[in-house]
GROMACS .gro file of C-alpha atoms in nm:
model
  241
    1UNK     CA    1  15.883   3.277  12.338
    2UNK     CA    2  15.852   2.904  12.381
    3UNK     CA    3  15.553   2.677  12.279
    4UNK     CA    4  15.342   2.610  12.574
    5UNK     CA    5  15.492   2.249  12.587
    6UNK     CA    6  15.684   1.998  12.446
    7UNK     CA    7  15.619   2.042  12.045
    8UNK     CA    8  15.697   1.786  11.754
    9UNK     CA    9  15.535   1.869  11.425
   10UNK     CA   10  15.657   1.545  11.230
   11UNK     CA   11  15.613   1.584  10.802
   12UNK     CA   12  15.676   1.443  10.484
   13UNK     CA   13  15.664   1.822  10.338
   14UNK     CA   14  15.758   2.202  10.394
   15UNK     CA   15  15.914   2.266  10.125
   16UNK     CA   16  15.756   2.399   9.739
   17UNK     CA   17  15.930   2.500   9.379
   18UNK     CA   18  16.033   2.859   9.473
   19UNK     CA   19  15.908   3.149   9.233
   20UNK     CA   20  16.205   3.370   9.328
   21UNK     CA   21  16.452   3.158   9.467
   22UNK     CA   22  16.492   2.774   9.439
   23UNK     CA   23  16.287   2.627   9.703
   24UNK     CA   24  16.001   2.839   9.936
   25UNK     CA   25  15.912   2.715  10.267
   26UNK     CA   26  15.572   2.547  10.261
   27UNK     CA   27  15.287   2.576  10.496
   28UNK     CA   28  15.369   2.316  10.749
   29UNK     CA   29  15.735   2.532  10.807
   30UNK     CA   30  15.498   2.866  10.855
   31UNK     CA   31  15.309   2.608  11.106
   32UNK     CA   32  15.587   2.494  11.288
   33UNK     CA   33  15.698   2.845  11.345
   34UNK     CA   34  15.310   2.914  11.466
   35UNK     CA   35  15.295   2.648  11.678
   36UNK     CA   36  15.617   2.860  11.890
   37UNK     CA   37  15.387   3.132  11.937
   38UNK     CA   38  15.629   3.402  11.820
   39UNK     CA   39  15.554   3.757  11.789
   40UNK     CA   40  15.676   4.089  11.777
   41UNK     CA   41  15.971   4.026  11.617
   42UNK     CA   42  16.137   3.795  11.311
   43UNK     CA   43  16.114   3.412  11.427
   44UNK     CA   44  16.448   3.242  11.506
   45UNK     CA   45  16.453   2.908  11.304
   46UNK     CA   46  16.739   2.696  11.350
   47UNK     CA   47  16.840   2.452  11.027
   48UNK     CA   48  16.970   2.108  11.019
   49UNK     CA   49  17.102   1.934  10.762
   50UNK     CA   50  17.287   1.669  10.864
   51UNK     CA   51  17.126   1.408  10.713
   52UNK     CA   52  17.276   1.538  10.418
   53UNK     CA   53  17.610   1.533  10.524
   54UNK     CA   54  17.579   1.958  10.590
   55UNK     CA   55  17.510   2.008  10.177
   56UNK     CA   56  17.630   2.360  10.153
   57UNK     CA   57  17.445   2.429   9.831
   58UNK     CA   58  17.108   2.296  10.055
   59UNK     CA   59  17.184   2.540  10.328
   60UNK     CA   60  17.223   2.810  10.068
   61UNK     CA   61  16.853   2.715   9.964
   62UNK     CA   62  16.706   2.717  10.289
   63UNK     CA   63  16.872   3.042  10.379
   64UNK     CA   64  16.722   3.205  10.051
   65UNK     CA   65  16.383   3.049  10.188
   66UNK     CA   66  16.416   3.228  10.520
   67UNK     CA   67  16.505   3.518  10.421
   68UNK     CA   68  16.131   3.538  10.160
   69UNK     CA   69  15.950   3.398  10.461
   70UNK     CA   70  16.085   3.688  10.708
   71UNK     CA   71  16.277   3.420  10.924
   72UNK     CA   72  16.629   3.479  11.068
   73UNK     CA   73  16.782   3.134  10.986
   74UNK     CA   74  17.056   2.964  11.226
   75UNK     CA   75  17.227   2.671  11.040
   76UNK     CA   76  17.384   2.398  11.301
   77UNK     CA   77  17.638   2.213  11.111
   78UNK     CA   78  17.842   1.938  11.210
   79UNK     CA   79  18.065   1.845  10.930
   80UNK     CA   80  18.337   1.886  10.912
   81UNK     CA   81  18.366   2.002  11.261
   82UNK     CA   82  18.030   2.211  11.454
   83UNK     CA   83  17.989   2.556  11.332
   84UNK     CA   84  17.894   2.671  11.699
   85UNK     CA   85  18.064   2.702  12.019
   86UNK     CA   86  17.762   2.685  12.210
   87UNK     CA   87  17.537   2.441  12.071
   88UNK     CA   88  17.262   2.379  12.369
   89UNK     CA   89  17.239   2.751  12.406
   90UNK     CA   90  17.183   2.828  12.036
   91UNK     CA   91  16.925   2.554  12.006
   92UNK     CA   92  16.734   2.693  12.306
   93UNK     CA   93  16.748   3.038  12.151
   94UNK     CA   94  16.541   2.919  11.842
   95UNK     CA   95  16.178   2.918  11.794
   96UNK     CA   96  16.172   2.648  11.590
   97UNK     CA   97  16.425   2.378  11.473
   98UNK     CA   98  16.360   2.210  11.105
   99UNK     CA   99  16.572   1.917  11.020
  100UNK     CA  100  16.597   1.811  10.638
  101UNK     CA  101  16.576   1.493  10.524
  102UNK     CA  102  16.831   1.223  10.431
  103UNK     CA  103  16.967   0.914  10.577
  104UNK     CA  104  16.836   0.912  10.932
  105UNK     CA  105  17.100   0.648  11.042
  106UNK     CA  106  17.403   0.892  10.937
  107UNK     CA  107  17.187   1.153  11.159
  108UNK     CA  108  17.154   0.986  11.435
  109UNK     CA  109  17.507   0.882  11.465
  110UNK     CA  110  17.626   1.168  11.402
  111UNK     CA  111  17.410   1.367  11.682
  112UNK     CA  112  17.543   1.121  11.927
  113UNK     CA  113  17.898   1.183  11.867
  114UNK     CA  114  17.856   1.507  11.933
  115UNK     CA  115  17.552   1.531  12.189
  116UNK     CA  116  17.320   1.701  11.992
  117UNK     CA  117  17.062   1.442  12.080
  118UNK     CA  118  17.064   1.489  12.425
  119UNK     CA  119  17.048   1.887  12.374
  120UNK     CA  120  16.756   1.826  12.153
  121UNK     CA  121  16.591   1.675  12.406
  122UNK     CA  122  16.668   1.947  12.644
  123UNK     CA  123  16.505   2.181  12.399
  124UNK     CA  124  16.145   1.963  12.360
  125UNK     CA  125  16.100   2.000  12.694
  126UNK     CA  126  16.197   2.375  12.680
  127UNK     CA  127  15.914   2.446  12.453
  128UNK     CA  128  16.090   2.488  12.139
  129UNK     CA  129  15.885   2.387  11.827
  130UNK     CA  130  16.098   2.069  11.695
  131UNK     CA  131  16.021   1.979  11.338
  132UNK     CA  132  16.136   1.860  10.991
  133UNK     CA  133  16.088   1.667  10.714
  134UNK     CA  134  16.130   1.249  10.643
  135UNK     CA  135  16.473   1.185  10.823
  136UNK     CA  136  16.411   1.510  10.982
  137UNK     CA  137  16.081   1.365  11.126
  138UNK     CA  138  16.140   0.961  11.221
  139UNK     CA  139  16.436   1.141  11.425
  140UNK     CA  140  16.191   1.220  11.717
  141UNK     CA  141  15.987   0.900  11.718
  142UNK     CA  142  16.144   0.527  11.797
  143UNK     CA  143  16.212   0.455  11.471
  144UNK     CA  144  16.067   0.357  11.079
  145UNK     CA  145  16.151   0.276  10.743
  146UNK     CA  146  16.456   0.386  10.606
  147UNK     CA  147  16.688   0.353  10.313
  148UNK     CA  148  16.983   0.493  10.490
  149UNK     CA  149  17.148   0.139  10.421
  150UNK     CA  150  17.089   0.107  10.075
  151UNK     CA  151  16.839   0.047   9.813
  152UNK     CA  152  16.628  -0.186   9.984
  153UNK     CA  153  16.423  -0.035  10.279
  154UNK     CA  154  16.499  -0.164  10.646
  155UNK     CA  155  16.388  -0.031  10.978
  156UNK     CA  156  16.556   0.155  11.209
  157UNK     CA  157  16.469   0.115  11.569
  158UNK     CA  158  16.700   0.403  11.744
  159UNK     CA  159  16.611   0.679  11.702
  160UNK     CA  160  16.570   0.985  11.986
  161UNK     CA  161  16.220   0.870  12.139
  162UNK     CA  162  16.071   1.140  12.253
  163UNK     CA  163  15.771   1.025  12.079
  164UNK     CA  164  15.714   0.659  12.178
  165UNK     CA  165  15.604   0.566  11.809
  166UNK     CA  166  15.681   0.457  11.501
  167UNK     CA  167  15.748   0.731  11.232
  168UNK     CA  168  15.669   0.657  10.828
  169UNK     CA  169  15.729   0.865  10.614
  170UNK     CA  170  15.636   0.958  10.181
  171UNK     CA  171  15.353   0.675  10.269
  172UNK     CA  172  15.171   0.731   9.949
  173UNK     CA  173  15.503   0.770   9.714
  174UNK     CA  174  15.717   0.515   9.805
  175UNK     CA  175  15.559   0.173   9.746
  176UNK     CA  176  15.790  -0.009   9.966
  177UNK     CA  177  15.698   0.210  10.251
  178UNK     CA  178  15.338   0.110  10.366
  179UNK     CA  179  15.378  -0.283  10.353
  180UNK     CA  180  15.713  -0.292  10.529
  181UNK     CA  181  15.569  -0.097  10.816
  182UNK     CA  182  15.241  -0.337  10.824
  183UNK     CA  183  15.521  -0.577  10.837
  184UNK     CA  184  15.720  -0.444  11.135
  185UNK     CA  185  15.410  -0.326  11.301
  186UNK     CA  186  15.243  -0.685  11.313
  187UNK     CA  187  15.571  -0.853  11.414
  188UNK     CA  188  15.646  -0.601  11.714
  189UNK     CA  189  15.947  -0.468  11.575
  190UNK     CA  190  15.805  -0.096  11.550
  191UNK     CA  191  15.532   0.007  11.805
  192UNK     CA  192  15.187   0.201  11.715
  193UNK     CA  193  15.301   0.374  11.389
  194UNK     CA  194  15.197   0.708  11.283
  195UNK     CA  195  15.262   0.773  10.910
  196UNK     CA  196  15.193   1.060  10.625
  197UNK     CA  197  15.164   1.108  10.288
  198UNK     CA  198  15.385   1.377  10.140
  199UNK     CA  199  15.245   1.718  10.211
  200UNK     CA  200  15.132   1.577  10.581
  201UNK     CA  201  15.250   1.668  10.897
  202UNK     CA  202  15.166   1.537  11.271
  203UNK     CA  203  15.129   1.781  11.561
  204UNK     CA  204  15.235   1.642  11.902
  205UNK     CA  205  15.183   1.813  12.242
  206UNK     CA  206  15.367   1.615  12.496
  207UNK     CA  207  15.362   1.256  12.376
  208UNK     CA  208  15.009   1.325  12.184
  209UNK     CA  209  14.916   1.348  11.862
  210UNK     CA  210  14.662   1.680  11.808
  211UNK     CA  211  14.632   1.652  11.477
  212UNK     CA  212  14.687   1.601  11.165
  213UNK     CA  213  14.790   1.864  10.868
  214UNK     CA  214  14.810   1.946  10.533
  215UNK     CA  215  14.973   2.111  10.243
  216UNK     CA  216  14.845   1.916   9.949
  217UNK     CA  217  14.464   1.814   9.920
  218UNK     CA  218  14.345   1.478   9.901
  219UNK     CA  219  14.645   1.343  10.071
  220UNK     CA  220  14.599   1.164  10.468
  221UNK     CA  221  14.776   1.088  10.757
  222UNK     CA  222  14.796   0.711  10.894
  223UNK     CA  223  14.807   0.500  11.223
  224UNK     CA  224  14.891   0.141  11.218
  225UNK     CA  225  14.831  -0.058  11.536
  226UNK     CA  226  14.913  -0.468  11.596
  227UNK     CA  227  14.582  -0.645  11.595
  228UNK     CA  228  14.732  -0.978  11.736
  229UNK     CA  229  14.943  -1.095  11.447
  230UNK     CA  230  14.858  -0.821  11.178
  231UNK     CA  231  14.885  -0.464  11.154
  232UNK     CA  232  14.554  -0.267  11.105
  233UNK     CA  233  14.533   0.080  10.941
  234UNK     CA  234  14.321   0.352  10.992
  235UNK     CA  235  14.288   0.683  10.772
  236UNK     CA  236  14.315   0.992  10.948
  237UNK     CA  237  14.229   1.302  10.748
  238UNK     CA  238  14.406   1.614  10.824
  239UNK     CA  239  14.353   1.948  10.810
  240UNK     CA  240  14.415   2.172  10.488
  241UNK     CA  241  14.660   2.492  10.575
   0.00000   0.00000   0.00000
């Protein structure tokens, strides 16, 4: 069962120190798959970890996740070749879709190659619930911050778009993070920026943001706008799950 419309829930969290396996989805994955409107049965959530280069040992943590949380767990991998047959059909079988983090540039080269952004568009506008974490959120927006090149942060200006923003992510963690986007906001090279601390997501139906979420208290969601030839911030606080 689809979400009533096209559905982004963009984080910097999800995942928690496991007390019976390794890692434990957090409450913004039990959100995502929520948001789908599943029920009746075990939700279908598709995982992608290509922005970690298809980590087996990570997959083997997120399928030990699923399988506490009650989901049935679909892992798209494209390394070294893709794991499925039928990609665009498998993706539009799944309630939800949670990419992991990493280096967003490797990501989004690497969907190209192979299509997979184009059938992840297809699937927004289906109704499945598209959602992740850092790399695995800046993936739906324009662009953001990134150290996918190296050390030093850069943008990235590429990405899918189905969210006509800019994406940053670990806002309250990273120092680097909030003044480079003030940066790229004020000089135009990143539009309207919507960012979140770690433990935040953003909800988006259609091309809106609903609201904003949260796993950890005290933490806040962010939107930076141009104000002529500065970038100006304002707080958003989110809801506590």
């Amino acid at each position: 069962m689809p979400a009533s419309e096209p559905t982004v829930l963009a984080t910097s969290g999800g995942h928690r120190t496991g007390t019976r396996t390794t890692i434990e989805f957090d409450a913004l994955v039990h959100h995502a798959v929520d948001l789908s409107g599943v029920h009746g049965r075990r939700p279908r959530v598709m995982y992608v970890g290509t922005a970690i280069g298809d980590a087996e040992y990570v997959t083997a943590r997120m399928a030990e996740a699923a399988r506490v949380a009650g989901f049935d767990l679909t892992p798209l991998q494209l390394f070294p070749m893709p794991n499925l047959d039928d990609i665009e059909g498998t993706v539009l079988e799944q309630d939800v879709v949670w990419v992991m983090g990493g280096s967003v540039a490797n990501l989004l080269a690497v969907w190209r190659v192979h299509g997979v952004d184009a059938v992840m568009r297809r699937a927004w506008e289906a109704g499945v619930v598209l959602s992740g974490v850092s790399a695995g959120s800046i993936c739906w927006f324009r662009g953001g911050t990134t150290d996918s090149f190296g050390r030093e942060l850069r943008p990235v200006t590429d990405a899918l778009g189905l969210l006509p923003y800019g994406n940053g992510v670990h806002y309250d963690v990273d120092p680097g993070r909030r003044p480079l986007i003030h940066r790229l906001v004020a000089d135009g090279t990143l539009p309207t920026t919507h960012c979140t601390d770690d433990g935040v997501g953003l909800h988006y139906k259609g091309t809106t943001l609903v609201e904003a979420l949260t796993e950890r208290r005290g933490k806040a969601a962010y939107i930076v706008t141009r104000d002529g030839d500065r970038a100006v911030e304002e707080r958003i606080e989110p809801r506590h799950l």
